[in-house]
Amino acid sequence: MQSHVLYACAGAAELHFAGQAGLRDALFCALVANATDLVALNLAGCRHLSDHSVCTVARQAPGLAEVDLSNCTAITDRAVQALVRGCSKLSSLKLQNCRISDAALIVLGNECCHLSSVDITGCRGVTYPACVSVACRCTQFICDADAMAGAGEYPHVTSLTASG
């Protein structure tokens, strides 16, 4: 049975593990070991996955475009940097409640040329200047209100949601 699951993941364009709170790095890395065609990945709520998992998938799937890491509370700047540098087609990234800082946003803003949608709601380690570097690249930028005061300066942002 296990080999059938691994084989199915290898050819998948999309993988959805949202809500699988018990998923750990070792199993996830085995599942994506040959997932070179991956375009979309949803890991929302997989709170035991670390940067190691994201770095692994970034190396394995350079065509990855949509990634949801919402509520993956062990994810840090290192994972975001790996995605940006390993997945040149990255266009949508959800990082709600991840442990990222300005360093991750600066890399997104400076190096991610296809970026259209970013959600950093609940990311407490980010500041306004770093948010601006990403908002300049996106058409949809979602963050906490206090992180993005003054966003009206960027008219190309068609959807700015500031909660809180």
mmCIF file of C-alpha atoms in Angstrom, residues 12-17 32 35 37-43 57 61 63-68 90 92:
data_model
loop_
_atom_site.group_PDB
_atom_site.id
_atom_site.type_symbol
_atom_site.label_atom_id
_atom_site.label_comp_id
_atom_site.label_asym_id
_atom_site.label_seq_id
_atom_site.Cartn_x
_atom_site.Cartn_y
_atom_site.Cartn_z
ATOM 1 C CA ALA A 12 0.862 14.523 -8.977
ATOM 2 C CA ALA A 13 0.482 18.133 -10.076
ATOM 3 C CA GLU A 14 -1.308 19.044 -6.833
ATOM 4 C CA LEU A 15 -0.964 17.702 -3.308
ATOM 5 C CA HIS A 16 -3.351 18.652 -0.516
ATOM 6 C CA PHE A 17 -2.422 17.690 3.040
ATOM 7 C CA VAL A 32 7.428 14.242 -2.354
ATOM 8 C CA ALA A 35 7.084 14.843 -7.130
ATOM 9 C CA ASP A 37 5.650 17.862 -11.602
ATOM 10 C CA LEU A 38 4.116 19.502 -8.551
ATOM 11 C CA VAL A 39 2.441 22.860 -9.256
ATOM 12 C CA ALA A 40 0.246 23.358 -6.156
ATOM 13 C CA LEU A 41 0.870 22.323 -2.556
ATOM 14 C CA ASN A 42 -1.471 22.819 0.397
ATOM 15 C CA LEU A 43 0.052 22.105 3.807
ATOM 16 C CA VAL A 57 9.916 20.173 -1.925
ATOM 17 C CA ALA A 61 9.506 20.710 -7.659
ATOM 18 C CA GLY A 63 7.600 24.399 -11.154
ATOM 19 C CA LEU A 64 5.722 24.884 -7.886
ATOM 20 C CA ALA A 65 3.489 27.961 -8.261
ATOM 21 C CA GLU A 66 0.933 27.878 -5.424
ATOM 22 C CA VAL A 67 1.855 27.075 -1.823
ATOM 23 C CA ASP A 68 -0.307 27.267 1.290
ATOM 24 C CA LEU A 90 5.953 30.868 -7.461
ATOM 25 C CA SER A 92 0.774 32.510 -4.674
#
